[in-house]
Structure formats: C-alpha cells, structure tokens
Short mmCIF file of C-alpha atoms in Angstrom, two decimals:
data_model
loop_
_atom_site.label_atom_id
_atom_site.label_comp_id
_atom_site.label_asym_id
_atom_site.label_seq_id
_atom_site.Cartn_x
_atom_site.Cartn_y
_atom_site.Cartn_z
CA UNK A 165 0.09 -0.05 -0.44
CA UNK A 166 2.37 2.65 -1.19
CA UNK A 167 -0.02 5.08 -1.60
CA UNK A 168 -0.14 4.91 2.74
CA UNK A 169 3.27 6.03 3.22
CA UNK A 170 3.71 10.12 2.59
CA UNK A 171 0.24 9.21 4.60
CA UNK A 172 1.38 8.32 7.14
CA UNK A 173 4.49 10.28 7.58
CA UNK A 174 3.02 13.70 8.22
CA UNK A 175 0.24 12.12 10.74
CA UNK A 176 3.08 10.67 12.21
CA UNK A 177 5.18 14.72 12.27
CA UNK A 178 1.69 15.06 14.09
CA UNK A 179 2.33 16.07 18.27
CA UNK A 180 -1.03 15.33 18.64
CA UNK A 181 -0.93 11.42 16.81
CA UNK A 182 -2.49 9.08 19.40
CA UNK A 183 0.09 6.59 20.96
CA UNK A 184 -2.42 3.66 20.14
CA UNK A 185 -2.14 4.41 16.07
CA UNK A 186 1.94 4.73 16.59
CA UNK A 187 1.92 1.75 18.00
CA UNK A 188 0.40 1.04 13.84
CA UNK A 189 2.04 2.96 11.91
CA UNK A 190 5.09 1.36 14.01
CA UNK A 191 4.40 -2.11 12.96
CA UNK A 192 3.88 -0.92 9.41
CA UNK A 193 6.10 0.90 8.25
CA UNK A 194 9.81 0.13 10.43
CA UNK A 195 11.63 2.99 8.65
CA UNK A 196 9.42 6.02 10.90
CA UNK A 197 10.17 3.98 13.48
CA UNK A 198 13.29 6.60 14.19
CA UNK A 199 10.83 9.71 14.07
CA UNK A 200 7.93 7.83 16.06
CA UNK A 201 11.03 7.29 18.84
CA UNK A 202 11.45 11.56 18.80
CA UNK A 203 7.63 12.02 18.56
CA UNK A 204 5.95 13.90 21.94
CA UNK A 205 3.27 11.01 22.71
CA UNK A 206 5.30 7.33 21.97
CA UNK A 207 5.64 5.57 25.41
CA UNK A 208 7.84 3.27 26.68
CA UNK A 209 6.32 0.00 25.52
CA UNK A 210 6.28 0.88 21.61
CA UNK A 211 9.65 2.81 21.85
CA UNK A 212 10.88 -1.36 23.62
CA UNK A 213 9.65 -3.17 21.41
CA UNK A 214 11.24 -0.73 17.81
CA UNK A 215 14.67 -0.83 19.74
CA UNK A 216 14.10 -5.16 20.03
CA UNK A 217 11.99 -5.65 15.62
CA UNK A 218 14.90 -2.93 14.21
CA UNK A 219 17.64 -3.82 12.84
CA UNK A 220 17.62 -1.68 10.49
CA UNK A 221 15.44 1.05 8.70
CA UNK A 222 13.08 -0.40 5.95
CA UNK A 223 10.17 1.04 4.82
CA UNK A 224 7.88 -3.01 4.95
CA UNK A 225 7.79 -5.35 7.64
CA UNK A 226 10.13 -8.06 7.89
CA UNK A 227 9.17 -11.07 8.66
CA UNK A 228 12.30 -12.51 11.16
CA UNK A 229 14.29 -14.78 10.12
CA UNK A 230 13.32 -18.58 11.05
CA UNK A 231 15.97 -19.11 14.86
CA UNK A 232 16.25 -15.32 15.29
CA UNK A 233 12.93 -14.21 16.71
CA UNK A 234 13.42 -11.56 19.14
CA UNK A 235 12.23 -11.90 22.75
CA UNK A 236 9.90 -9.28 22.28
CA UNK A 237 7.29 -8.23 24.41
CA UNK A 238 3.52 -8.84 22.66
CA UNK A 239 1.44 -11.81 22.50
CA UNK A 240 0.26 -12.33 19.57
CA UNK A 241 1.38 -13.64 16.66
CA UNK A 242 1.46 -12.28 13.09
CA UNK A 243 3.82 -14.12 10.90
CA UNK A 244 4.07 -17.41 10.11
CA UNK A 245 6.46 -19.25 7.63
CA UNK A 246 6.54 -22.03 5.98
CA UNK A 247 9.59 -23.22 4.26
CA UNK A 248 10.27 -27.01 3.08
CA UNK A 249 13.79 -29.21 2.61
CA UNK A 250 15.68 -28.80 -0.52
CA UNK A 251 17.99 -31.73 -0.58
CA UNK A 252 21.48 -30.91 -1.44
CA UNK A 253 21.46 -32.58 -5.22
CA UNK A 254 18.09 -30.74 -5.91
CA UNK A 255 17.67 -26.84 -7.22
CA UNK A 256 15.29 -24.86 -5.34
CA UNK A 257 12.98 -25.43 -8.22
CA UNK A 258 12.98 -29.42 -7.51
CA UNK A 259 11.91 -29.71 -4.44
CA UNK A 260 12.42 -32.82 -2.34
CA UNK A 261 10.52 -32.72 0.93
CA UNK A 262 8.98 -29.60 3.37
CA UNK A 263 8.52 -28.55 6.46
CA UNK A 264 6.68 -26.22 8.74
CA UNK A 265 9.16 -23.47 11.44
CA UNK A 266 7.32 -20.82 12.95
CA UNK A 267 8.08 -16.98 13.26
CA UNK A 268 6.89 -14.87 15.61
CA UNK A 269 7.01 -11.36 14.99
CA UNK A 270 5.22 -9.63 17.53
CA UNK A 271 2.59 -6.68 17.22
CA UNK A 272 3.96 -3.65 20.11
CA UNK A 273 3.36 -3.71 23.30
CA UNK A 274 0.23 -1.20 23.80
CA UNK A 275 -0.37 2.00 24.92
CA UNK A 276 -1.81 2.68 28.37
CA UNK A 277 -4.98 4.14 29.38
CA UNK A 278 -4.42 7.55 28.90
CA UNK A 279 -5.87 9.39 32.91
CA UNK A 280 -8.15 11.93 33.36
CA UNK A 281 -7.37 16.09 33.16
CA UNK A 282 -8.84 14.76 37.19
CA UNK A 283 -5.57 12.82 38.25
CA UNK A 284 -2.55 14.67 36.02
CA UNK A 285 -4.40 17.52 39.24
CA UNK A 286 -4.17 14.98 41.95
CA UNK A 287 -0.86 12.80 40.66
CA UNK A 288 -3.09 9.81 41.37
CA UNK A 289 -2.71 10.11 45.53
CA UNK A 290 -2.12 13.29 47.61
CA UNK A 291 1.98 14.24 47.72
CA UNK A 292 1.46 16.29 44.80
CA UNK A 293 -1.32 17.39 44.73
CA UNK A 294 -0.39 21.24 46.09
CA UNK A 295 2.69 21.31 44.55
CA UNK A 296 1.13 21.58 41.92
CA UNK A 297 -2.05 23.51 43.36
CA UNK A 298 0.53 25.99 44.13
CA UNK A 299 2.11 25.61 40.45
CA UNK A 300 -1.62 26.85 38.58
CA UNK A 301 -2.67 29.30 40.68
CA UNK A 302 0.86 31.01 40.15
CA UNK A 303 0.37 30.41 36.09
CA UNK A 304 -3.47 31.67 36.52
CA UNK A 305 -2.99 34.01 38.21
CA UNK A 306 -0.26 35.90 36.48
CA UNK A 307 -2.24 35.70 33.57
CA UNK A 308 -5.21 36.62 35.74
CA UNK A 309 -7.20 33.70 33.94
CA UNK A 310 -8.57 32.90 37.27
CA UNK A 311 -12.75 33.63 36.73
CA UNK A 312 -12.52 33.22 33.37
CA UNK A 313 -14.94 30.61 32.03
CA UNK A 314 -13.17 29.79 28.80
CA UNK A 315 -9.53 29.00 29.54
CA UNK A 316 -8.83 26.07 26.53
CA UNK A 317 -11.16 26.70 23.98
CA UNK A 318 -11.74 29.38 21.13
CA UNK A 319 -12.34 32.89 21.95
CA UNK A 320 -16.43 33.07 22.46
CA UNK A 321 -17.42 30.12 23.16
CA UNK A 322 -17.94 28.57 26.10
CA UNK A 323 -16.15 24.95 27.19
CA UNK A 324 -19.36 23.07 27.81
CA UNK A 325 -20.02 24.33 23.85
CA UNK A 326 -16.52 23.16 22.74
CA UNK A 327 -17.51 20.06 23.69
CA UNK A 328 -20.52 19.45 22.13
CA UNK A 329 -18.94 20.02 19.16
CA UNK A 330 -16.48 17.80 19.13
CA UNK A 331 -19.50 15.62 21.29
CA UNK A 332 -21.15 15.77 18.06
CA UNK A 333 -17.97 15.76 15.45
CA UNK A 334 -17.20 12.03 16.70
CA UNK A 335 -20.42 10.99 16.54
CA UNK A 336 -20.38 11.79 12.49
CA UNK A 337 -16.95 10.11 12.70
CA UNK A 338 -18.87 7.39 14.18
CA UNK A 339 -20.74 6.78 11.44
CA UNK A 340 -18.92 6.91 8.81
CA UNK A 341 -17.08 4.16 10.13
CA UNK A 342 -19.86 2.42 10.42
CA UNK A 343 -20.36 3.32 6.74
CA UNK A 344 -16.83 2.07 5.90
CA UNK A 345 -17.42 -1.01 8.24
CA UNK A 346 -20.29 -2.13 6.52
CA UNK A 347 -17.66 -2.43 3.05
CA UNK A 348 -15.79 -5.06 5.35
CA UNK A 349 -19.32 -7.00 7.54
CA UNK A 350 -18.92 -11.20 8.16
CA UNK A 351 -15.76 -10.98 6.80
CA UNK A 352 -13.72 -13.41 8.21
CA UNK A 353 -10.29 -11.09 8.95
CA UNK A 354 -12.67 -8.28 9.91
CA UNK A 355 -11.49 -8.20 13.20
CA UNK A 356 -7.47 -6.99 11.77
CA UNK A 357 -9.34 -4.47 9.74
CA UNK A 358 -10.98 -2.11 12.51
CA UNK A 359 -9.61 -2.57 15.88
CA UNK A 360 -13.12 -3.10 17.50
CA UNK A 361 -11.52 -3.57 21.16
CA UNK A 362 -9.97 0.09 20.93
CA UNK A 363 -13.09 1.84 18.91
CA UNK A 364 -15.16 0.14 22.42
CA UNK A 365 -12.60 2.37 24.71
CA UNK A 366 -12.62 4.80 22.72
CA UNK A 367 -16.50 5.05 22.53
CA UNK A 368 -17.22 4.76 26.78
CA UNK A 369 -15.28 8.41 26.93
CA UNK A 370 -17.37 9.65 24.51
CA UNK A 371 -20.31 8.64 26.82
CA UNK A 372 -18.79 9.92 29.26
CA UNK A 373 -20.83 12.75 31.52
CA UNK A 374 -18.00 14.49 33.42
CA UNK A 375 -15.65 14.26 30.08
CA UNK A 376 -13.47 18.37 30.04
CA UNK A 377 -12.45 20.62 27.47
CA UNK A 378 -9.87 18.55 27.29
CA UNK A 379 -11.02 14.53 26.71
CA UNK A 380 -13.12 15.44 24.21
CA UNK A 381 -10.88 17.41 22.77
CA UNK A 382 -8.84 14.36 22.91
CA UNK A 383 -11.39 11.93 21.70
CA UNK A 384 -12.34 12.87 18.68
CA UNK A 385 -8.01 12.46 17.99
CA UNK A 386 -8.31 9.48 18.95
CA UNK A 387 -11.59 8.68 16.33
CA UNK A 388 -10.07 10.64 13.48
CA UNK A 389 -7.90 8.15 13.26
CA UNK A 390 -9.85 4.68 12.71
CA UNK A 391 -11.79 7.35 10.35
CA UNK A 392 -8.65 8.42 8.53
CA UNK A 393 -6.92 4.47 8.81
CA UNK A 394 -9.85 2.46 7.45
CA UNK A 395 -10.18 4.52 4.75
CA UNK A 396 -7.84 3.97 2.26
CA UNK A 397 -7.25 0.55 3.04
CA UNK A 398 -11.30 0.16 1.49
CA UNK A 399 -10.40 1.60 -1.21
CA UNK A 400 -7.24 -0.60 -0.72
CA UNK A 401 -8.83 -3.54 -1.28
CA UNK A 402 -12.70 -2.90 -3.54
CA UNK A 403 -9.57 -1.93 -6.02
CA UNK A 404 -8.03 -5.20 -5.58
CA UNK A 405 -11.20 -7.31 -5.44
CA UNK A 406 -10.47 -8.63 -9.81
CA UNK A 407 -7.53 -11.74 -10.42
CA UNK A 408 -5.87 -9.28 -11.34
CA UNK A 409 -2.69 -11.74 -12.32
CA UNK A 410 -5.37 -14.41 -13.27
CA UNK A 411 -3.66 -17.50 -11.26
CA UNK A 412 -6.10 -19.71 -9.47
CA UNK A 413 -3.14 -18.75 -5.75
CA UNK A 414 -5.07 -14.66 -6.65
CA UNK A 415 -8.22 -16.36 -7.70
CA UNK A 416 -8.09 -18.03 -3.31
CA UNK A 417 -7.24 -15.97 -1.16
CA UNK A 418 -9.80 -13.29 -2.68
CA UNK A 419 -12.06 -15.38 -2.03
CA UNK A 420 -10.51 -15.72 1.27
CA UNK A 421 -10.89 -11.52 2.36
CA UNK A 422 -12.49 -9.51 -0.77
CA UNK A 423 -9.83 -7.84 -1.66
CA UNK A 424 -8.97 -7.33 2.02
CA UNK A 425 -5.60 -9.84 2.15
CA UNK A 426 -3.34 -8.88 -0.57
CA UNK A 427 -0.49 -11.55 -2.36
CA UNK A 428 2.56 -11.18 -3.48
CA UNK A 429 4.86 -13.70 -4.87
CA UNK A 430 7.98 -13.03 -3.22
CA UNK A 431 8.21 -15.05 -0.74
CA UNK A 432 11.97 -15.39 -1.58
CA UNK A 433 12.33 -11.97 -0.26
CA UNK A 434 10.20 -10.65 2.45
CA UNK A 435 10.57 -14.62 3.78
CA UNK A 436 14.05 -15.14 5.02
CA UNK A 437 16.27 -18.09 5.15
CA UNK A 438 15.11 -20.53 7.74
CA UNK A 439 18.90 -20.47 9.16
CA UNK A 440 19.20 -24.57 8.34
CA UNK A 441 20.27 -26.82 5.37
CA UNK A 442 19.36 -27.65 2.84
CA UNK A 443 16.39 -25.74 4.15
CA UNK A 444 13.70 -22.70 1.76
CA UNK A 445 11.02 -20.32 2.20
CA UNK A 446 8.36 -20.32 0.45
CA UNK A 447 5.23 -18.66 1.93
CA UNK A 448 4.27 -16.81 4.98
CA UNK A 449 1.73 -13.66 5.48
CA UNK A 450 1.79 -10.29 7.50
CA UNK A 451 -0.23 -9.40 9.67
CA UNK A 452 -2.16 -5.86 9.97
CA UNK A 453 -4.65 -4.37 9.03
CA UNK A 454 -3.67 -5.08 5.42
CA UNK A 455 -2.51 -7.96 5.53
CA UNK A 456 -0.03 -9.80 2.76
CA UNK A 457 0.50 -13.01 1.91
CA UNK A 458 3.49 -13.67 0.82
CA UNK A 459 4.26 -17.31 -1.05
CA UNK A 460 6.78 -18.39 -4.03
CA UNK A 461 5.27 -18.28 -7.79
CA UNK A 462 3.11 -21.09 -8.84
CA UNK A 463 5.68 -22.65 -11.42
CA UNK A 464 7.44 -23.54 -8.48
CA UNK A 465 5.22 -25.44 -6.33
CA UNK A 466 5.35 -29.80 -7.44
CA UNK A 467 1.11 -28.88 -8.66
CA UNK A 468 -1.79 -27.20 -7.82
CA UNK A 469 -2.74 -28.70 -4.79
CA UNK A 470 0.27 -27.81 -3.11
CA UNK A 471 0.43 -24.35 -2.99
CA UNK A 472 -3.10 -23.94 -2.64
CA UNK A 473 -2.23 -26.50 0.26
CA UNK A 474 0.60 -23.52 1.23
CA UNK A 475 -1.93 -20.90 0.67
CA UNK A 476 -4.02 -22.14 3.17
CA UNK A 477 -1.47 -23.21 5.31
CA UNK A 478 -1.20 -18.94 5.58
CA UNK A 479 -4.96 -18.38 5.49
CA UNK A 480 -4.71 -20.47 8.35
CA UNK A 481 -2.69 -17.93 10.65
CA UNK A 482 -4.64 -14.94 9.22
CA UNK A 483 -7.17 -16.46 10.49
CA UNK A 484 -6.00 -17.24 13.42
CA UNK A 485 -4.75 -13.84 14.49
CA UNK A 486 -8.15 -12.74 13.58
CA UNK A 487 -9.35 -14.72 15.95
CA UNK A 488 -7.07 -12.87 18.42
CA UNK A 489 -7.34 -9.95 17.80
CA UNK A 490 -11.32 -10.47 19.07
CA UNK A 491 -10.54 -10.64 22.53
CA UNK A 492 -8.52 -9.04 24.70
CA UNK A 493 -6.48 -10.96 26.04
CA UNK A 494 -5.27 -11.63 22.28
CA UNK A 495 -6.57 -15.82 23.31
CA UNK A 496 -8.61 -16.57 20.65
CA UNK A 497 -11.10 -20.25 20.31
CA UNK A 498 -7.59 -21.22 18.57
CA UNK A 499 -6.55 -20.51 21.56
CA UNK A 500 -8.91 -23.33 23.90
CA UNK A 501 -8.82 -25.71 21.25
CA UNK A 502 -5.44 -26.25 21.25
CA UNK A 503 -5.43 -25.56 25.16
CA UNK A 504 -8.01 -28.78 25.43
CA UNK A 505 -5.89 -30.86 23.49
CA UNK A 506 -6.70 -30.65 20.12
CA UNK A 507 -4.40 -30.38 17.24
CA UNK A 508 -1.70 -31.50 19.01
CA UNK A 509 -1.96 -28.72 20.93
CA UNK A 510 0.03 -26.98 17.90
CA UNK A 511 -0.89 -23.61 16.43
CA UNK A 512 0.90 -25.34 12.60
CA UNK A 513 -1.18 -28.31 12.64
CA UNK A 514 -3.77 -26.80 13.26
CA UNK A 515 -3.15 -24.90 9.76
CA UNK A 516 -2.16 -27.69 8.15
CA UNK A 517 -5.65 -29.85 9.40
CA UNK A 518 -7.21 -26.68 7.96
CA UNK A 519 -5.64 -26.59 4.90
CA UNK A 520 -6.75 -30.92 4.71
CA UNK A 521 -9.52 -30.17 5.30
CA UNK A 522 -10.63 -27.89 2.47
CA UNK A 523 -8.98 -29.52 0.48
CA UNK A 524 -10.79 -32.92 1.60
CA UNK A 525 -7.06 -34.75 2.08
CA UNK A 526 -5.55 -37.50 4.17
CA UNK A 527 -1.88 -37.42 3.60
CA UNK A 528 0.55 -34.21 3.04
CA UNK A 529 2.18 -35.44 0.41
CA UNK A 530 2.16 -33.58 -2.62
CA UNK A 531 4.42 -36.37 -5.90
CA UNK A 532 7.62 -35.98 -4.34
CA UNK A 533 7.22 -33.45 -1.39
CA UNK A 534 5.61 -34.10 2.25
CA UNK A 535 4.59 -30.21 3.72
CA UNK A 536 3.40 -29.78 7.19
CA UNK A 537 4.63 -31.43 10.66
CA UNK A 538 3.58 -35.52 9.90
CA UNK A 539 0.07 -35.45 12.76
CA UNK A 540 -2.88 -35.81 10.09
CA UNK A 541 -5.80 -34.33 12.36
CA UNK A 542 -8.99 -36.81 12.37
CA UNK A 543 -12.50 -36.73 11.99
CA UNK A 544 -13.64 -35.60 15.11
CA UNK A 545 -11.22 -32.20 14.80
CA UNK A 546 -11.80 -31.93 11.96
CA UNK A 547 -15.16 -31.16 12.61
CA UNK A 548 -14.25 -28.43 15.79
CA UNK A 549 -12.78 -27.01 12.99
CA UNK A 550 -15.66 -27.00 10.44
CA UNK A 551 -17.79 -25.45 13.69
CA UNK A 552 -14.97 -22.20 14.11
CA UNK A 553 -14.42 -21.19 10.23
CA UNK A 554 -18.71 -21.72 10.32
CA UNK A 555 -18.65 -18.73 13.78
CA UNK A 556 -15.86 -16.75 12.54
CA UNK A 557 -16.90 -17.15 8.48
CA UNK A 558 -13.73 -18.42 7.25
CA UNK A 559 -13.48 -20.31 4.15
CA UNK A 560 -15.14 -24.32 4.75
CA UNK A 561 -16.11 -25.56 1.06
CA UNK A 562 -19.72 -28.27 1.81
#
C-alpha cells in the first residue's frame, strides 16, 4: 500500500497523534521508527518494541528469520512462515521434502490507558497535589485568568459548547466508520481491519458524563485516527478484488478475504532465510490491518494442490490472528481448542488441518514433497475446525 506512505509519515509528524496510532504505524513502517521514537506521545513499551525489532530502517515490515526471533512483549504472533527442505543435489525448483517452521514477529505492546486531567492534577496521589495546585494558581494568577470560564477554548466559545461540538464530531466520524465497516462485515479477517476493542474504549470515553474540554479534544483525535486509517484500507481492498493476475492462488486469496488480504509472489525476498542447511522459505503472511500473503511463483510448486495447500495453511494463520484480535487478552477460540489438546496443541498442526479439511485430503504428500508437520487430524478435530470456521465466517467447502 505505497499510497499510504506519505500520509503515514504526516501522521507521525503530527504531535497530537494518539499513542495507539503510533503503534499501528510502527508495526507497518519500520523506516518511520526514528521519527516515532522522537514523537512527544510515544510510550516506553513502543520504544522497547521498536528497539527489539529494527535492525535497520526499511519501508516494508519484514518477518523475523527463523531461529532469530527476538523476545518481544507482544502476545499475539502475526507472522508465520512455511519452509521446505531441499536435498543438496536438487535445485529450488525441484524440491524433495518440506516442513513448516514458525516465526513470531510480535506486535507493539498496547499503550497505557489515558488518564483524565483530574488524575494528572492530583498526581494520582496526595504528595504532589499541593505543589501542583500552587503552580497552577501562580500561572493562572499571573495571566489574570482565574475567573475566566473560557480558558482553553476558542475565543467566544464556552467549554460546554466545545464539548458538545466535539461530541457531534465524534458521532459523525463514528457514522462514517460504520458505513466503511459495512464493506467488510462478516469478513473472517474483519477483526484485523478494525480494532473493535479500541473502538469500544473510545465509545466508553465518549459516554463519560464528566468529560472535560481536553478529553473531548482527545476523543475527536482518537476517533479521527480510526476513520482516517480505515478509509484507504477499504479503498485498496475494493480495487484489488478483480483477480488482476488471473492465477488460482490469487483467486483463492480473493475468495478468502474479498480484497482485504493481498497476495505477492515474493516469498524469497520477504520471508527471510530458514537458517538451516538444505531448507528454504516458500511462504509467509504479514499481519496487521492490511495483511499480505507472500508465496513463491505457482510454477515453483509441484502441483496446484501443493500451492493451494501452502496458501490455505498461511491463510489459517491470518484467521487465527483475527480470532485472537477479537479478545482483549489476545486468546481466541483456536487457543481454547489447542488448550484442550486438539491438533497436538500446535498452531501449525491446526493450520495443516485447516488446509487438509478444506481440500478434503488425508495426506501431506504432494508428489515427491511432504508439507507440514506430519500430523493428520482426525474426524473429530476436523468437525471442531468446521464449527470454528462457521462461527468466524472462515471459508470451508461443504
């Protein structure tokens, strides 16, 4: 989404950009990390995350190479890769066996909840209240503003008037978001596109009967960010729905996300190296609000069933991330199934099972290649997966 780059840089330059907006941009734009680190509203957790994941500036989020994943504060992995073994005598275009390997890129830790101005004045304790109060009196007294009811508001406008105006702006922005959201309603990756938990937090702030002027301004900034971030995502998805490449892999991805999942045949450049002898990476997705599935060219795989299996396996990881994004603790229904011992307790086996169930196959062998981790899920696990898919509108034939 190169058309977003200049816009995102402008958002980072705005000193009023909310902390969550900075975190969202940091996840996509590693090249903007220096500017984000200098932003007045950056928070310590984001600084730590950027320091851990940024070896060098780059305009495209890069999955961490297998075997060197940093210890990050994030709970929810957004990147998995698919690697396959290649015999020393064979060329990459003539693979002989395959395995999956997980990569965890992580996400920035969420910013701390914003405290009200009242908490700031009191210092959330009694030790600093008197000193701050005296400083405030001194400053306001020197400006001759102690008796002015319009302090901090535009000329001729009372605080209550500005609050009412900002609430009206919030409601208008929210209506625009609702209109935009109708385009991806029911989409299995919808929780990645729109941060509903954050939207719920903003709604709770808007419902505060004791809101002051400063909080109302922050409310407008926060909801404005959500709307501004959503508009180009929806526009890009609408443009990419036509299968421009005419390939079976793009058709499969378009069916899965209706344009909200992009595909690129550049796994060799974007997925990193496995770091083990005789193995190369053949696919990986990058998450976030505009997920992309990176694979090799279709001709690289031994058959259509093989590259379809790879695509489906990686789509399953995106669906898992969307499932987790629905919950404040980032633990989705897939995690609960794994905790029960299904799918060997492994996200990779779950992804294999999704592909096998979708394709109605009972083997991971494709010609002279074996994909996956070697676990073939049983009938009861496949039914549990079908039930999960139906609940989240995840594509599943029959």
